[in-house]
Amino acid sequence: MNRFIQSLTPSRCRLILAAVLLMGLASRFAYINTDAPIDLSGDEAHYWDWSRQLDWSYYSKGPAVAYVIRFGCLIFGDSELGVRFPAMLLAIATALCTYWLTRRVFGSDRLALGAVLLCHVVPMFVAGSLLMTIDPIYYFGWALATCLAHVAIFGKSRSAWIGAGIAIGIAFLAKYAAFLWLACLLIYLLVYKPQRRWLRTPWPWLTIGVALLFAIPVIVWNAQHDWVTFGHVSRSTTENQSGFSPLEILSNFGSMVGSQIGLLNPIVAGFMVGGVVLAWRRRDRQFGGKILPVTDRPANAEFPALLFLLAYSLPFLGLVALVTIFKEIQPNWPVSAYFTLIPLATWFVATYWPRTKGWLIGAIVIGLLMIPVAHYSPALYTLIPGNPRKWDPAARLMGWQQIGQEVSLILRQSDLNQPFILCDKYQLTGLMAFYVDGQPTVYCAGSYWPDPKRRDRLSQYDMWTDRSLDQPSLIGRDAIYLGQEAPELKDVFERIERLADIPIVRNGKQIRVQRLWIGHNFKGMQRPDDGLTKR
């Protein structure tokens, strides 16, 4: 293997990089265009519905995801490929950022290629290259801003400071957590004394100012909509669900660690920890040389650049860990921290080569096993007992097209009066809007239920006046209702008719059952004003 590594000249590394990225793009095209077992996720369908009504901002997120999805749909139509095509392009762009930053810090195309290849055995990154949620835009913006910050600080490029502000501003329009990147920048400039001189110049502050300009569309939209996003973000980030119970906090923290190990690939997670420890050990040593071939250890880099990588990972991970005191985090929350940990993980493997050879092979084997399973998980359903939803995250992406086809059949064959579709959850609303024939306007009843325990939080559907359930154009019409059984349905319709459940079965295992009703003569619904509806 050492002879093969030595044969990897910079030009060969870049040719391999191009081949890997093109093969990845082709494989994703093939996966989506064949009989893939997964449909759109609820979030993807919801954001796609946003893209049909482009705006300055939206209820819970900025406008970036809607515009990016609309770009994909302009090319491939309102299809799964159209929705997910931007994620494929963003994955390639992020891989190029990974290659570039690793090459810039360690001076080795071999190490840069290794970092990109290592990403291909990380389930979290593989999923992000296919599913078009807010994360691909956010992660790419974070990655690009980090690359530009490195150029600005170490290459002393003034324009790079402005570029970094633009990149992180775009990331903010996808996910508001992107502005934490600015805190990481300031932490690095403060912690490493020789770099504090930058704080006496206008350039870091210009980066912050440019990034903040991207908040203007969000602020303008919120000023027109009762500041709902601020209320939503405030509640979701400050709500104390643990009650400061030690057992609950430990459970939240353990869930965070466990989910990250699984999503990263356990061995790759270990490489990241090793890279952090190795970088920190070298804080008292200065290295003038670039990284040496993997056969000539140690592989060295200047500590300021290593600390730069740490500054864009450890503070963010620490903040996410702190949140576990209050609530259980979502598994995707720490994703941006891993952009600078991947180069460190690769550097760790190279530094301790060949002792890490066996572990690297293990990481590749785990990745090669986990990734096909994630793409075609129903093949395992007969081998693992219990409901697949308990262990397979992909099970949540199955069956929605089937449900949409069943609803379409009912609409075609039933003698209903101007029927419309009503759902109880915003994600199900988006999915039916996408998968029902003709992609109709679908309505959401989640925030309308009188019982606060059954009532859902507000969503974008509550912001659009054409989705209001008290509009006269809906009164007297029939509806197909999908969702939870609600006693209030008898008050909403003149007559309710229960339909046969739709079982979602894959490879002999039932994943879920979708309940349906037909409601005759809709009377309209008024959103409760008791102050108990969550934003």
PDB file of C-alpha atoms in Angstrom, residues 180-394:
ATOM      1  CA  LEU A 180     -22.424  30.665  15.380  1.00  0.00           C
ATOM      2  CA  TRP A 181     -19.627  30.461  12.808  1.00  0.00           C
ATOM      3  CA  LEU A 182     -18.950  34.125  13.552  1.00  0.00           C
ATOM      4  CA  ALA A 183     -18.446  33.256  17.214  1.00  0.00           C
ATOM      5  CA  CYS A 184     -15.966  30.535  16.203  1.00  0.00           C
ATOM      6  CA  LEU A 185     -14.035  33.104  14.154  1.00  0.00           C
ATOM      7  CA  LEU A 186     -13.817  35.484  17.105  1.00  0.00           C
ATOM      8  CA  ILE A 187     -12.847  32.657  19.463  1.00  0.00           C
ATOM      9  CA  TYR A 188      -9.920  31.733  17.247  1.00  0.00           C
ATOM     10  CA  LEU A 189      -8.728  35.328  16.930  1.00  0.00           C
ATOM     11  CA  LEU A 190      -9.003  35.809  20.686  1.00  0.00           C
ATOM     12  CA  VAL A 191      -7.493  32.523  21.846  1.00  0.00           C
ATOM     13  CA  TYR A 192      -4.420  32.554  19.634  1.00  0.00           C
ATOM     14  CA  LYS A 193      -2.498  35.642  20.715  1.00  0.00           C
ATOM     15  CA  PRO A 194      -0.518  36.250  17.476  1.00  0.00           C
ATOM     16  CA  GLN A 195      -3.826  36.499  15.578  1.00  0.00           C
ATOM     17  CA  ARG A 196      -5.397  39.065  17.899  1.00  0.00           C
ATOM     18  CA  ARG A 197      -3.954  41.793  15.729  1.00  0.00           C
ATOM     19  CA  TRP A 198      -6.778  41.111  13.282  1.00  0.00           C
ATOM     20  CA  LEU A 199      -9.264  42.347  15.874  1.00  0.00           C
ATOM     21  CA  ARG A 200      -7.646  45.781  15.651  1.00  0.00           C
ATOM     22  CA  THR A 201      -8.420  45.902  11.933  1.00  0.00           C
ATOM     23  CA  PRO A 202     -11.822  46.380  10.271  1.00  0.00           C
ATOM     24  CA  TRP A 203     -11.715  43.038   8.416  1.00  0.00           C
ATOM     25  CA  PRO A 204     -13.243  40.549  10.909  1.00  0.00           C
ATOM     26  CA  TRP A 205     -15.886  43.129  11.746  1.00  0.00           C
ATOM     27  CA  LEU A 206     -16.583  43.594   8.046  1.00  0.00           C
ATOM     28  CA  THR A 207     -17.136  39.839   7.779  1.00  0.00           C
ATOM     29  CA  ILE A 208     -19.666  40.043  10.606  1.00  0.00           C
ATOM     30  CA  GLY A 209     -21.336  43.108   9.092  1.00  0.00           C
ATOM     31  CA  VAL A 210     -21.687  41.515   5.658  1.00  0.00           C
ATOM     32  CA  ALA A 211     -23.143  38.348   7.196  1.00  0.00           C
ATOM     33  CA  LEU A 212     -25.656  40.340   9.234  1.00  0.00           C
ATOM     34  CA  LEU A 213     -26.958  41.989   6.066  1.00  0.00           C
ATOM     35  CA  PHE A 214     -28.406  38.624   5.089  1.00  0.00           C
ATOM     36  CA  ALA A 215     -30.707  38.780   8.106  1.00  0.00           C
ATOM     37  CA  ILE A 216     -32.613  41.691   6.543  1.00  0.00           C
ATOM     38  CA  PRO A 217     -35.048  39.527   4.494  1.00  0.00           C
ATOM     39  CA  VAL A 218     -35.837  37.453   7.588  1.00  0.00           C
ATOM     40  CA  ILE A 219     -36.417  40.558   9.706  1.00  0.00           C
ATOM     41  CA  VAL A 220     -38.603  42.222   7.066  1.00  0.00           C
ATOM     42  CA  TRP A 221     -40.739  39.105   6.662  1.00  0.00           C
ATOM     43  CA  ASN A 222     -41.090  38.671  10.434  1.00  0.00           C
ATOM     44  CA  ALA A 223     -42.101  42.282  10.876  1.00  0.00           C
ATOM     45  CA  GLN A 224     -44.998  41.490   8.538  1.00  0.00           C
ATOM     46  CA  HIS A 225     -45.914  38.253  10.364  1.00  0.00           C
ATOM     47  CA  ASP A 226     -45.963  39.130  14.073  1.00  0.00           C
ATOM     48  CA  TRP A 227     -42.339  38.025  14.598  1.00  0.00           C
ATOM     49  CA  VAL A 228     -43.355  34.362  14.524  1.00  0.00           C
ATOM     50  CA  THR A 229     -39.867  33.061  13.691  1.00  0.00           C
ATOM     51  CA  PHE A 230     -38.374  34.762  16.719  1.00  0.00           C
ATOM     52  CA  GLY A 231     -41.032  33.212  18.923  1.00  0.00           C
ATOM     53  CA  HIS A 232     -40.503  29.789  17.357  1.00  0.00           C
ATOM     54  CA  VAL A 233     -36.701  29.878  17.663  1.00  0.00           C
ATOM     55  CA  SER A 234     -36.889  31.248  21.191  1.00  0.00           C
ATOM     56  CA  ARG A 235     -39.225  28.470  22.311  1.00  0.00           C
ATOM     57  CA  SER A 236     -37.356  25.663  20.563  1.00  0.00           C
ATOM     58  CA  THR A 237     -33.941  26.725  21.907  1.00  0.00           C
ATOM     59  CA  THR A 238     -34.821  27.766  25.456  1.00  0.00           C
ATOM     60  CA  GLU A 239     -37.621  25.350  26.360  1.00  0.00           C
ATOM     61  CA  ASN A 240     -36.518  23.300  29.361  1.00  0.00           C
ATOM     62  CA  GLN A 241     -37.654  19.719  28.786  1.00  0.00           C
ATOM     63  CA  SER A 242     -35.320  18.011  31.252  1.00  0.00           C
ATOM     64  CA  GLY A 243     -36.404  19.870  34.379  1.00  0.00           C
ATOM     65  CA  PHE A 244     -32.683  19.731  35.312  1.00  0.00           C
ATOM     66  CA  SER A 245     -33.125  16.093  36.250  1.00  0.00           C
ATOM     67  CA  PRO A 246     -29.626  14.498  36.428  1.00  0.00           C
ATOM     68  CA  LEU A 247     -30.916  11.264  34.925  1.00  0.00           C
ATOM     69  CA  GLU A 248     -32.640  13.149  32.102  1.00  0.00           C
ATOM     70  CA  ILE A 249     -29.506  15.195  31.404  1.00  0.00           C
ATOM     71  CA  LEU A 250     -27.335  12.078  31.330  1.00  0.00           C
ATOM     72  CA  SER A 251     -29.837  10.412  29.018  1.00  0.00           C
ATOM     73  CA  ASN A 252     -29.798  13.431  26.685  1.00  0.00           C
ATOM     74  CA  PHE A 253     -26.004  13.554  26.651  1.00  0.00           C
ATOM     75  CA  GLY A 254     -25.724   9.810  26.119  1.00  0.00           C
ATOM     76  CA  SER A 255     -28.228  10.001  23.285  1.00  0.00           C
ATOM     77  CA  MET A 256     -26.178  12.767  21.678  1.00  0.00           C
ATOM     78  CA  VAL A 257     -22.908  10.828  21.912  1.00  0.00           C
ATOM     79  CA  GLY A 258     -24.485   7.584  20.731  1.00  0.00           C
ATOM     80  CA  SER A 259     -26.229   9.167  17.758  1.00  0.00           C
ATOM     81  CA  GLN A 260     -23.070  10.947  16.653  1.00  0.00           C
ATOM     82  CA  ILE A 261     -20.939   7.813  16.871  1.00  0.00           C
ATOM     83  CA  GLY A 262     -23.467   5.930  14.769  1.00  0.00           C
ATOM     84  CA  LEU A 263     -23.938   8.674  12.201  1.00  0.00           C
ATOM     85  CA  LEU A 264     -20.215   9.316  11.853  1.00  0.00           C
ATOM     86  CA  ASN A 265     -19.064   5.673  11.709  1.00  0.00           C
ATOM     87  CA  PRO A 266     -17.616   4.622  15.096  1.00  0.00           C
ATOM     88  CA  ILE A 267     -14.027   4.312  13.878  1.00  0.00           C
ATOM     89  CA  VAL A 268     -14.110   7.652  12.053  1.00  0.00           C
ATOM     90  CA  ALA A 269     -15.414   9.212  15.277  1.00  0.00           C
ATOM     91  CA  GLY A 270     -12.390   7.707  17.021  1.00  0.00           C
ATOM     92  CA  PHE A 271     -10.077   9.177  14.377  1.00  0.00           C
ATOM     93  CA  MET A 272     -11.607  12.591  15.010  1.00  0.00           C
ATOM     94  CA  VAL A 273     -10.966  12.328  18.735  1.00  0.00           C
ATOM     95  CA  GLY A 274      -7.409  11.224  17.997  1.00  0.00           C
ATOM     96  CA  GLY A 275      -6.889  14.176  15.665  1.00  0.00           C
ATOM     97  CA  VAL A 276      -8.103  16.630  18.298  1.00  0.00           C
ATOM     98  CA  VAL A 277      -5.814  15.154  20.961  1.00  0.00           C
ATOM     99  CA  LEU A 278      -2.825  15.077  18.599  1.00  0.00           C
ATOM    100  CA  ALA A 279      -3.372  18.688  17.532  1.00  0.00           C
ATOM    101  CA  TRP A 280      -3.675  19.869  21.120  1.00  0.00           C
ATOM    102  CA  ARG A 281      -0.498  18.061  22.137  1.00  0.00           C
ATOM    103  CA  ARG A 282       1.387  20.149  19.615  1.00  0.00           C
ATOM    104  CA  ARG A 283       0.259  23.481  21.005  1.00  0.00           C
ATOM    105  CA  ASP A 284       3.743  24.211  22.406  1.00  0.00           C
ATOM    106  CA  ARG A 285       5.576  23.243  19.240  1.00  0.00           C
ATOM    107  CA  GLN A 286       5.895  25.212  16.033  1.00  0.00           C
ATOM    108  CA  PHE A 287       6.371  23.445  12.757  1.00  0.00           C
ATOM    109  CA  GLY A 288       7.718  25.219   9.741  1.00  0.00           C
ATOM    110  CA  GLY A 289       7.483  22.306   7.319  1.00  0.00           C
ATOM    111  CA  LYS A 290       4.526  20.902   5.517  1.00  0.00           C
ATOM    112  CA  ILE A 291       3.185  17.404   5.953  1.00  0.00           C
ATOM    113  CA  LEU A 292       5.567  14.653   4.909  1.00  0.00           C
ATOM    114  CA  PRO A 293       4.681  11.509   2.939  1.00  0.00           C
ATOM    115  CA  VAL A 294       2.784   9.016   5.081  1.00  0.00           C
ATOM    116  CA  THR A 295       5.803   6.729   5.122  1.00  0.00           C
ATOM    117  CA  ASP A 296       7.922   9.462   6.729  1.00  0.00           C
ATOM    118  CA  ARG A 297       6.360  10.189  10.085  1.00  0.00           C
ATOM    119  CA  PRO A 298       5.550  12.443  11.840  1.00  0.00           C
ATOM    120  CA  ALA A 299       3.175  14.329   9.603  1.00  0.00           C
ATOM    121  CA  ASN A 300       3.505  17.935  10.669  1.00  0.00           C
ATOM    122  CA  ALA A 301       1.529  21.129  10.289  1.00  0.00           C
ATOM    123  CA  GLU A 302       1.879  24.514  11.888  1.00  0.00           C
ATOM    124  CA  PHE A 303      -0.024  24.756  15.153  1.00  0.00           C
ATOM    125  CA  PRO A 304      -1.863  28.001  14.230  1.00  0.00           C
ATOM    126  CA  ALA A 305      -3.552  26.117  11.389  1.00  0.00           C
ATOM    127  CA  LEU A 306      -4.350  23.168  13.663  1.00  0.00           C
ATOM    128  CA  LEU A 307      -5.877  25.515  16.210  1.00  0.00           C
ATOM    129  CA  PHE A 308      -7.881  27.080  13.385  1.00  0.00           C
ATOM    130  CA  LEU A 309      -9.436  23.682  12.664  1.00  0.00           C
ATOM    131  CA  LEU A 310     -10.159  23.143  16.359  1.00  0.00           C
ATOM    132  CA  ALA A 311     -11.777  26.564  16.704  1.00  0.00           C
ATOM    133  CA  TYR A 312     -14.429  25.695  14.127  1.00  0.00           C
ATOM    134  CA  SER A 313     -15.339  22.417  15.785  1.00  0.00           C
ATOM    135  CA  LEU A 314     -14.838  22.219  19.555  1.00  0.00           C
ATOM    136  CA  PRO A 315     -16.733  25.382  20.611  1.00  0.00           C
ATOM    137  CA  PHE A 316     -19.711  24.372  18.489  1.00  0.00           C
ATOM    138  CA  LEU A 317     -19.701  20.815  19.833  1.00  0.00           C
ATOM    139  CA  GLY A 318     -19.424  22.219  23.358  1.00  0.00           C
ATOM    140  CA  LEU A 319     -22.476  24.403  22.810  1.00  0.00           C
ATOM    141  CA  VAL A 320     -24.504  21.472  21.479  1.00  0.00           C
ATOM    142  CA  ALA A 321     -23.453  19.393  24.488  1.00  0.00           C
ATOM    143  CA  LEU A 322     -24.556  22.241  26.751  1.00  0.00           C
ATOM    144  CA  VAL A 323     -28.024  22.150  25.196  1.00  0.00           C
ATOM    145  CA  THR A 324     -28.438  18.562  26.438  1.00  0.00           C
ATOM    146  CA  ILE A 325     -28.854  20.028  29.932  1.00  0.00           C
ATOM    147  CA  PHE A 326     -32.235  21.281  28.750  1.00  0.00           C
ATOM    148  CA  LYS A 327     -33.388  18.906  26.025  1.00  0.00           C
ATOM    149  CA  GLU A 328     -32.545  16.044  23.716  1.00  0.00           C
ATOM    150  CA  ILE A 329     -30.819  17.350  20.602  1.00  0.00           C
ATOM    151  CA  GLN A 330     -31.575  16.451  17.014  1.00  0.00           C
ATOM    152  CA  PRO A 331     -28.864  14.169  15.576  1.00  0.00           C
ATOM    153  CA  ASN A 332     -28.031  16.602  12.753  1.00  0.00           C
ATOM    154  CA  TRP A 333     -27.334  19.596  14.993  1.00  0.00           C
ATOM    155  CA  PRO A 334     -23.532  19.095  15.388  1.00  0.00           C
ATOM    156  CA  VAL A 335     -22.931  18.442  11.660  1.00  0.00           C
ATOM    157  CA  SER A 336     -21.032  21.650  10.877  1.00  0.00           C
ATOM    158  CA  ALA A 337     -18.368  20.869  13.482  1.00  0.00           C
ATOM    159  CA  TYR A 338     -17.236  17.869  11.478  1.00  0.00           C
ATOM    160  CA  PHE A 339     -16.064  19.868   8.478  1.00  0.00           C
ATOM    161  CA  THR A 340     -12.794  20.743  10.219  1.00  0.00           C
ATOM    162  CA  LEU A 341     -12.594  17.482  12.173  1.00  0.00           C
ATOM    163  CA  ILE A 342     -12.404  15.353   9.009  1.00  0.00           C
ATOM    164  CA  PRO A 343      -9.012  16.850   8.004  1.00  0.00           C
ATOM    165  CA  LEU A 344      -7.761  16.299  11.556  1.00  0.00           C
ATOM    166  CA  ALA A 345      -8.989  12.696  11.497  1.00  0.00           C
ATOM    167  CA  THR A 346      -7.189  12.063   8.207  1.00  0.00           C
ATOM    168  CA  TRP A 347      -4.032  13.709   9.546  1.00  0.00           C
ATOM    169  CA  PHE A 348      -4.197  11.471  12.629  1.00  0.00           C
ATOM    170  CA  VAL A 349      -4.392   8.356  10.431  1.00  0.00           C
ATOM    171  CA  ALA A 350      -1.402   9.527   8.365  1.00  0.00           C
ATOM    172  CA  THR A 351       0.662  10.487  11.396  1.00  0.00           C
ATOM    173  CA  TYR A 352       0.379   7.071  13.028  1.00  0.00           C
ATOM    174  CA  TRP A 353       0.538   5.038   9.841  1.00  0.00           C
ATOM    175  CA  PRO A 354       0.898   2.028   9.570  1.00  0.00           C
ATOM    176  CA  ARG A 355      -0.485   1.442  13.085  1.00  0.00           C
ATOM    177  CA  THR A 356      -3.796   2.923  11.970  1.00  0.00           C
ATOM    178  CA  LYS A 357      -3.967   0.768   8.834  1.00  0.00           C
ATOM    179  CA  GLY A 358      -6.153  -1.932  10.387  1.00  0.00           C
ATOM    180  CA  TRP A 359      -8.501   0.608  11.913  1.00  0.00           C
ATOM    181  CA  LEU A 360      -8.828   2.414   8.584  1.00  0.00           C
ATOM    182  CA  ILE A 361      -9.725  -0.848   6.877  1.00  0.00           C
ATOM    183  CA  GLY A 362     -12.316  -1.404   9.607  1.00  0.00           C
ATOM    184  CA  ALA A 363     -13.810   2.043   9.007  1.00  0.00           C
ATOM    185  CA  ILE A 364     -14.037   1.324   5.275  1.00  0.00           C
ATOM    186  CA  VAL A 365     -15.701  -2.044   5.916  1.00  0.00           C
ATOM    187  CA  ILE A 366     -18.237  -0.475   8.297  1.00  0.00           C
ATOM    188  CA  GLY A 367     -18.988   2.259   5.753  1.00  0.00           C
ATOM    189  CA  LEU A 368     -19.317  -0.186   2.880  1.00  0.00           C
ATOM    190  CA  LEU A 369     -21.766  -2.230   4.965  1.00  0.00           C
ATOM    191  CA  MET A 370     -23.776   0.601   6.510  1.00  0.00           C
ATOM    192  CA  ILE A 371     -24.276   2.708   3.408  1.00  0.00           C
ATOM    193  CA  PRO A 372     -25.879   0.032   1.161  1.00  0.00           C
ATOM    194  CA  VAL A 373     -28.009  -1.049   4.113  1.00  0.00           C
ATOM    195  CA  ALA A 374     -29.162   2.552   4.588  1.00  0.00           C
ATOM    196  CA  HIS A 375     -30.121   2.747   0.904  1.00  0.00           C
ATOM    197  CA  TYR A 376     -31.857  -0.655   0.765  1.00  0.00           C
ATOM    198  CA  SER A 377     -32.726  -1.325   4.399  1.00  0.00           C
ATOM    199  CA  PRO A 378     -35.964  -3.322   3.695  1.00  0.00           C
ATOM    200  CA  ALA A 379     -33.708  -6.225   2.723  1.00  0.00           C
ATOM    201  CA  LEU A 380     -33.012  -6.666   6.445  1.00  0.00           C
ATOM    202  CA  TYR A 381     -36.601  -6.447   7.667  1.00  0.00           C
ATOM    203  CA  THR A 382     -37.128 -10.208   7.741  1.00  0.00           C
ATOM    204  CA  LEU A 383     -33.874 -10.718   9.657  1.00  0.00           C
ATOM    205  CA  ILE A 384     -34.473  -8.245  12.499  1.00  0.00           C
ATOM    206  CA  PRO A 385     -37.516  -8.716  14.758  1.00  0.00           C
ATOM    207  CA  GLY A 386     -39.938  -5.939  15.639  1.00  0.00           C
ATOM    208  CA  ASN A 387     -41.195  -2.891  13.803  1.00  0.00           C
ATOM    209  CA  PRO A 388     -38.483  -1.500  11.498  1.00  0.00           C
ATOM    210  CA  ARG A 389     -39.359   2.038  12.605  1.00  0.00           C
ATOM    211  CA  LYS A 390     -37.628   1.271  15.906  1.00  0.00           C
ATOM    212  CA  TRP A 391     -34.219   0.795  14.309  1.00  0.00           C
ATOM    213  CA  ASP A 392     -34.350   2.012  10.702  1.00  0.00           C
ATOM    214  CA  PRO A 393     -34.414   5.811  10.183  1.00  0.00           C
ATOM    215  CA  ALA A 394     -35.169   5.235   6.489  1.00  0.00           C
TER     216      ALA A 394
END
